[in-house]
Each structure stands twice: as C-alpha cells, then as structure tokens.
mmCIF file of C-alpha atoms in Angstrom:
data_model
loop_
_atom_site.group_PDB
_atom_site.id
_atom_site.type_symbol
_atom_site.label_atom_id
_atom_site.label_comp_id
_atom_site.label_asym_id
_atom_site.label_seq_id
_atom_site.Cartn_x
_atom_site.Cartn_y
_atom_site.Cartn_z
ATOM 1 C CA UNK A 571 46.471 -7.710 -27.785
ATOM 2 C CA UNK A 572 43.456 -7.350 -25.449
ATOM 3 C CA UNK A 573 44.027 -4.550 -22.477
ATOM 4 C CA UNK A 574 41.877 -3.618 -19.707
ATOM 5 C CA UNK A 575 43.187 -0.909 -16.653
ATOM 6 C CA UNK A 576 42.881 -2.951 -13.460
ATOM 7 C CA UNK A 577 42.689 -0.844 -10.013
ATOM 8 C CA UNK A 578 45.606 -1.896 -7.792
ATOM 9 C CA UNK A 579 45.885 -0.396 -4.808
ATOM 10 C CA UNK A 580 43.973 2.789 -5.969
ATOM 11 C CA UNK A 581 46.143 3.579 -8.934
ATOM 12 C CA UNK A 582 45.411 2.423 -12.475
ATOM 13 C CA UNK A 583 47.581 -0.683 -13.843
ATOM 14 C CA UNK A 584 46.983 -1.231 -17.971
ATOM 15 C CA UNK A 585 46.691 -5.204 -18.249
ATOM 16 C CA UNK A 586 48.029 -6.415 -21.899
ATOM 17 C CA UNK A 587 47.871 -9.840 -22.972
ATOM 18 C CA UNK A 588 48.122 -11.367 -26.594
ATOM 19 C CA UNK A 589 45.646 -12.796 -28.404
ATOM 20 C CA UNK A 590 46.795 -15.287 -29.493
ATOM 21 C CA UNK A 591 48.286 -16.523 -26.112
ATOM 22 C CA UNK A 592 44.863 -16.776 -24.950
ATOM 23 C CA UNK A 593 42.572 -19.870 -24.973
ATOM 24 C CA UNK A 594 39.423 -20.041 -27.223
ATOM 25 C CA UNK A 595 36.990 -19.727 -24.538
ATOM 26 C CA UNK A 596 38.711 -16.545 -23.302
ATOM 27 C CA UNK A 597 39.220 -14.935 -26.724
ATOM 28 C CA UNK A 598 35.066 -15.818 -27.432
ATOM 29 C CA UNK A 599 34.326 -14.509 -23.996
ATOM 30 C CA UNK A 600 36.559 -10.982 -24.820
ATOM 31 C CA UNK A 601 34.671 -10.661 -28.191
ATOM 32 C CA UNK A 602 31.065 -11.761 -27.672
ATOM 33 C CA UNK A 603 30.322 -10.820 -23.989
ATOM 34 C CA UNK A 604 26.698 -10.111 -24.680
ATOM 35 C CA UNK A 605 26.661 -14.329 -26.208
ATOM 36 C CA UNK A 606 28.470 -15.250 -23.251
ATOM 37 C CA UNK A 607 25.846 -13.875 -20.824
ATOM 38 C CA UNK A 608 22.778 -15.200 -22.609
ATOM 39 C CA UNK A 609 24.250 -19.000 -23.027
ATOM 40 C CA UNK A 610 25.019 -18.560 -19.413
ATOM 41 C CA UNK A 611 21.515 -17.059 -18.638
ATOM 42 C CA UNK A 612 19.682 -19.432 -20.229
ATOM 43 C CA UNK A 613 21.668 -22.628 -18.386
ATOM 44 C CA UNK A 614 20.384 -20.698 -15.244
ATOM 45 C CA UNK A 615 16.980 -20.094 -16.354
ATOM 46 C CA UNK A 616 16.786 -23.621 -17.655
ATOM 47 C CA UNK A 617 17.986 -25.246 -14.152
ATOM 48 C CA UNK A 618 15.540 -22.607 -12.539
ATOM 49 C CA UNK A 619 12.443 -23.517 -14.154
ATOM 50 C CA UNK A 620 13.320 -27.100 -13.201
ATOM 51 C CA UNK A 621 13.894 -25.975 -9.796
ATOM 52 C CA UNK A 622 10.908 -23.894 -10.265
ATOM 53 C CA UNK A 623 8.763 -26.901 -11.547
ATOM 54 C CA UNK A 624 10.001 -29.201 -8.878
ATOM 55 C CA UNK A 625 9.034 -27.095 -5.739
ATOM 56 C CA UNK A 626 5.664 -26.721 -7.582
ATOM 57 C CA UNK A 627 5.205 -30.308 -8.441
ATOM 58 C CA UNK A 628 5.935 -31.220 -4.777
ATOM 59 C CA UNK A 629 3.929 -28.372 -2.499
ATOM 60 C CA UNK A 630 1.474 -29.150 -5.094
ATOM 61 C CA UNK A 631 0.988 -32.957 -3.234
ATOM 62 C CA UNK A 632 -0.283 -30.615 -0.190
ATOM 63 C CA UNK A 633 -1.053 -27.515 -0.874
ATOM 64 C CA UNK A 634 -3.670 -25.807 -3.811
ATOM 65 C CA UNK A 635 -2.520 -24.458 -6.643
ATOM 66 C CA UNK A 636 -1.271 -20.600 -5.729
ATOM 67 C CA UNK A 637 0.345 -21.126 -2.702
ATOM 68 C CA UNK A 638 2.719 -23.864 -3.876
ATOM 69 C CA UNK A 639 2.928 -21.475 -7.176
ATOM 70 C CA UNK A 640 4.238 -18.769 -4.784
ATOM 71 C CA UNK A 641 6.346 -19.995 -2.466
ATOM 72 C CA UNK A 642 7.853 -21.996 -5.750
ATOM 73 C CA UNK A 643 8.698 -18.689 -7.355
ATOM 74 C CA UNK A 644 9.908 -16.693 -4.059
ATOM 75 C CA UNK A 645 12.350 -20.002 -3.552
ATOM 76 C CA UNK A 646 13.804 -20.170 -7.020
ATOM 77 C CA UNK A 647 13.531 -16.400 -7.907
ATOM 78 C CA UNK A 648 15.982 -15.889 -4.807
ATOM 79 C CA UNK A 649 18.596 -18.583 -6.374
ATOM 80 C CA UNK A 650 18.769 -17.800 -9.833
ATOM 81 C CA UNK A 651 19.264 -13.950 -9.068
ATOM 82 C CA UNK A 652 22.161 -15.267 -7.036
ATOM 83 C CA UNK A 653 23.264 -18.282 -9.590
ATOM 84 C CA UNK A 654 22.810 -15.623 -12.265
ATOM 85 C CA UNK A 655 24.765 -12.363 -10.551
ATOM 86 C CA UNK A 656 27.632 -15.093 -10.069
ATOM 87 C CA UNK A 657 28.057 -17.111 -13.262
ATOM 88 C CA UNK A 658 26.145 -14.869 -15.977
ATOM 89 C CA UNK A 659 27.066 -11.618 -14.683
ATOM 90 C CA UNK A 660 30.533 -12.304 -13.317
ATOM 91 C CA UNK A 661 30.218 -11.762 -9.200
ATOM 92 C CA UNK A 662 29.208 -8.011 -9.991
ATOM 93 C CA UNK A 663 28.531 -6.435 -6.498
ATOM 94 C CA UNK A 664 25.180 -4.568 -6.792
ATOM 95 C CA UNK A 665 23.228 -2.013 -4.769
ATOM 96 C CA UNK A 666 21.269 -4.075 -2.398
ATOM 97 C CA UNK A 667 17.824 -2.353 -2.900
ATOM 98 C CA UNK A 668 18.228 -2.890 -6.838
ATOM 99 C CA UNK A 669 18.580 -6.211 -6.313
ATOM 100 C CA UNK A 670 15.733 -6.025 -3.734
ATOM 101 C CA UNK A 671 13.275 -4.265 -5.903
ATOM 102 C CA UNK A 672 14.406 -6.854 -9.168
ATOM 103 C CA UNK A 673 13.695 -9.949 -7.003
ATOM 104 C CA UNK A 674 10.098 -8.831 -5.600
ATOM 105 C CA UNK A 675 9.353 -7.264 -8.857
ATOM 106 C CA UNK A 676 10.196 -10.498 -10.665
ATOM 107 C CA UNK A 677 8.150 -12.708 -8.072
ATOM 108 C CA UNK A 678 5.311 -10.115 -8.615
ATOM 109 C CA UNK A 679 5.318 -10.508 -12.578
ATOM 110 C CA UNK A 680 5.441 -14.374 -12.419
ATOM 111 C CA UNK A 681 3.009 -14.377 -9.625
ATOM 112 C CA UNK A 682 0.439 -12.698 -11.508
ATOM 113 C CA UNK A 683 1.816 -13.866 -15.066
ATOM 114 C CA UNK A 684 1.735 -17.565 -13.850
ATOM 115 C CA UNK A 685 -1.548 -17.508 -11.793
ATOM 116 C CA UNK A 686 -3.473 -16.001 -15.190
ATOM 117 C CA UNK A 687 -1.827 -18.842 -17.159
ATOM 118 C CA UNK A 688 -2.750 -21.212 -14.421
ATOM 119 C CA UNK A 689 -6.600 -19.372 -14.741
ATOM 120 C CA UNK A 690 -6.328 -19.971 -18.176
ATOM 121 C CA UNK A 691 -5.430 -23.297 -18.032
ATOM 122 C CA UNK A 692 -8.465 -23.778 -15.816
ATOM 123 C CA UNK A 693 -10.945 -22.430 -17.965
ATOM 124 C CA UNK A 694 -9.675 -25.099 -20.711
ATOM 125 C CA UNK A 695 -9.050 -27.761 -19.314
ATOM 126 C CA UNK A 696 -11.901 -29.580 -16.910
ATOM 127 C CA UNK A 697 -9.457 -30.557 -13.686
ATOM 128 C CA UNK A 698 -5.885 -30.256 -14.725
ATOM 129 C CA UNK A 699 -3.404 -32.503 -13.299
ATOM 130 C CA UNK A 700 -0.930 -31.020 -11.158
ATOM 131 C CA UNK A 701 2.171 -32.439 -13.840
ATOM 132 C CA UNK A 702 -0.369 -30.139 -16.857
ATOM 133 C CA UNK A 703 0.097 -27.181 -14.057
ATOM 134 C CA UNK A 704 3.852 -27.893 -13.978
ATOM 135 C CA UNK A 705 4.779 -27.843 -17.609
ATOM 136 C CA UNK A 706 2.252 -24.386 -18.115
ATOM 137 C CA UNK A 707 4.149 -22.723 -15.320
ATOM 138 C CA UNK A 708 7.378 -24.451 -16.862
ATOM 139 C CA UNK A 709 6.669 -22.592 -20.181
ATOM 140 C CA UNK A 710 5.123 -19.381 -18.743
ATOM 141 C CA UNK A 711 8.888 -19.169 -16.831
ATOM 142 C CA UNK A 712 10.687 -19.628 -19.911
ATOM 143 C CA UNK A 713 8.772 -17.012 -21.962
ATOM 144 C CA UNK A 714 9.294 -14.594 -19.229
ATOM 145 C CA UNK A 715 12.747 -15.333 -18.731
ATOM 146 C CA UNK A 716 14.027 -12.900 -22.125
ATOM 147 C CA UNK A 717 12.353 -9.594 -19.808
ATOM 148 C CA UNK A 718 13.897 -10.534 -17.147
ATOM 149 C CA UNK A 719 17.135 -11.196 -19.020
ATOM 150 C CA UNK A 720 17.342 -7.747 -20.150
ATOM 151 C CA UNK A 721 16.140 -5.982 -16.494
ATOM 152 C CA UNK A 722 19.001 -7.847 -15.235
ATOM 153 C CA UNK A 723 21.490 -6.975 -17.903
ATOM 154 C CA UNK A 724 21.385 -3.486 -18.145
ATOM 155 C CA UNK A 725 19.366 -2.157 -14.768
ATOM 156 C CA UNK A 726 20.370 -4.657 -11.927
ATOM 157 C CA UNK A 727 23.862 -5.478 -13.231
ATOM 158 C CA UNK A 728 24.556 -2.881 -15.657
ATOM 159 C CA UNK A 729 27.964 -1.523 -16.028
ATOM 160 C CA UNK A 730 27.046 1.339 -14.754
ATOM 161 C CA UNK A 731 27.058 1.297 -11.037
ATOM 162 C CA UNK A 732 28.567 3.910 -8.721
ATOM 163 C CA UNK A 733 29.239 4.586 -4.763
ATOM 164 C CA UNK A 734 28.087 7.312 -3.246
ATOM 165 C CA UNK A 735 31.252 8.641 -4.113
ATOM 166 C CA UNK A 736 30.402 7.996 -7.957
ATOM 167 C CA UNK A 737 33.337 5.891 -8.235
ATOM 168 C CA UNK A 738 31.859 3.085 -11.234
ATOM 169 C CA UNK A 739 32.225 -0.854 -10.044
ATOM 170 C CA UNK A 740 32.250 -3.500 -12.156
ATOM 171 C CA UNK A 741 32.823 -6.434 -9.882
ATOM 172 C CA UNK A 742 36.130 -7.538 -11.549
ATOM 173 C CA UNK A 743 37.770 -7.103 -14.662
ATOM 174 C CA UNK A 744 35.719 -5.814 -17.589
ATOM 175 C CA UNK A 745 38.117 -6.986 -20.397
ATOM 176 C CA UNK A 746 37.654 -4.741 -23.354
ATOM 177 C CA UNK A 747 39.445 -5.638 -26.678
ATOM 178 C CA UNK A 748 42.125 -3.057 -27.964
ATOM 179 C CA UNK A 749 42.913 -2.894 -31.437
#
C-alpha cells in the first residue's frame, strides 16, 4: 500500500492506494524520488544548455563575447529555474527571495565560471570561432549543472519550507511509501 496524509480543508485525510494498482511509472516515482528528480533535471539542464548555447551562438553574430555570454545565462537561468521548480521539483511553491538569491547566485557562478573558461579558451586557442565558444560554454554548463542540482534540491526546493506561521509546504503531495 503506499499512504501519504493529504490536507483537505485544514484537517488531515490519510490517502491509501495499493501497489499493485498503481502503474510502473508511479510505483518507480514512489520508490526512487531522488532518480526521478535527477533524470528530470538533467532533461532540463540538457534543453537549457541548448537554449543556453543558442542565445550565445546568436548575440554572438553582434555582440563580443561577454555580453552575449551574459544576457545568454540571465535568459536561460530564469527558464530552467522555472522548467525545473515545475517538472523536476513538482510545482513546489518557494519563498520568493530563495529563489531570488538561487537565480542571481547561479548567473553569478556561470558568469564568472564561463568567462574564465572562455579566458582560457583564449589563451589556447589563437581566435576561437564563436561555434568553439559555444560548445566550451556548452560543457562548462553541464559540469556546473551537478552544484546547482544539489542547491536546488535541498536549499531552494527542499522539503523543508515553512510560513511564517511554520506551517511546512510541500507544493502537493509528497507520497511516502508505507510498509
């Protein structure tokens, strides 16, 4: 059987369904949440380094290379913490300053994690092409995508968020399993 206690109409309501009643997706969902949200993370990371790489690749036809590296991250830093609250972390409702302080804190890090790359890639490589800028902010994204995974997970939407009236929300149902 899995349970959870839903909140209707401010009193608690225990939930019971049986396993075996349930499809495959929802049982794997129930028992490996943590899987769940890193398959679903990285299909949003992946699509937002594309994003990421496409704004770039096109600001880069008119602007140098920091600017369009900016205004690329700001752009797809503010989706995918949207995409991502939705689909990886199930619609939870956070406080607004948390999600404030991830998103500029995020742009920050790839701002200054990208642009060193970028300087790196520089001092290597006599004139890169704007496509060689692409795929090294492409990567640089990707390998900073697993700290950002985890600030997300367990500080922005962590299961651990109150009201002022410390009252915890979750955003929906947080199915546990039950023995």
């Amino acid at each position: 059987m899995w349970g959870d206690v839903v909140e209707v109409g401010g009193a608690a309501l225990a939930v019971t369904v049986p396993l075996d009643e349930m499809s495959r997706a929802s049982r794997v969902r129930l028992r490996h949440p943590l899987l769940v949200q890193v398959v679903r993370y990285m299909i949003v990371g992946g699509l937002g380094t594309v994003v990421n790489a496409a704004i770039f690749l096109v600001l880069r036809a008119w602007w140098d290379t920091m600017p369009a590296n900016l205004v690329a991250l700001v752009l797809s830093t503010a989706v995918s913490t949207e995409v991502n609250r939705r689909f990886t972390f199930g619609g939870i409702e956070v406080h607004r300053w948390r999600s404030y302080v991830q998103s500029g804190g995020t742009v920050l890090f790839y701002a200054f994690y990208s642009s060193t790359v970028l300087m790196l890639l520089d001092g290597v490589v006599d004139s890169p092409t704007a496509w060689e800028q692409t795929v090294v902010v492409a990567v640089a994204s990707v390998l900073g995508g697993l700290i950002r995974f985890l600030v997300l997970r367990y500080w922005v939407f962590g299961p651990d968020d109150h009201d002022e009236a410390g009252i915890a929300h979750t955003g929906g149902l947080r199915p546990t399993l039950r023995p």
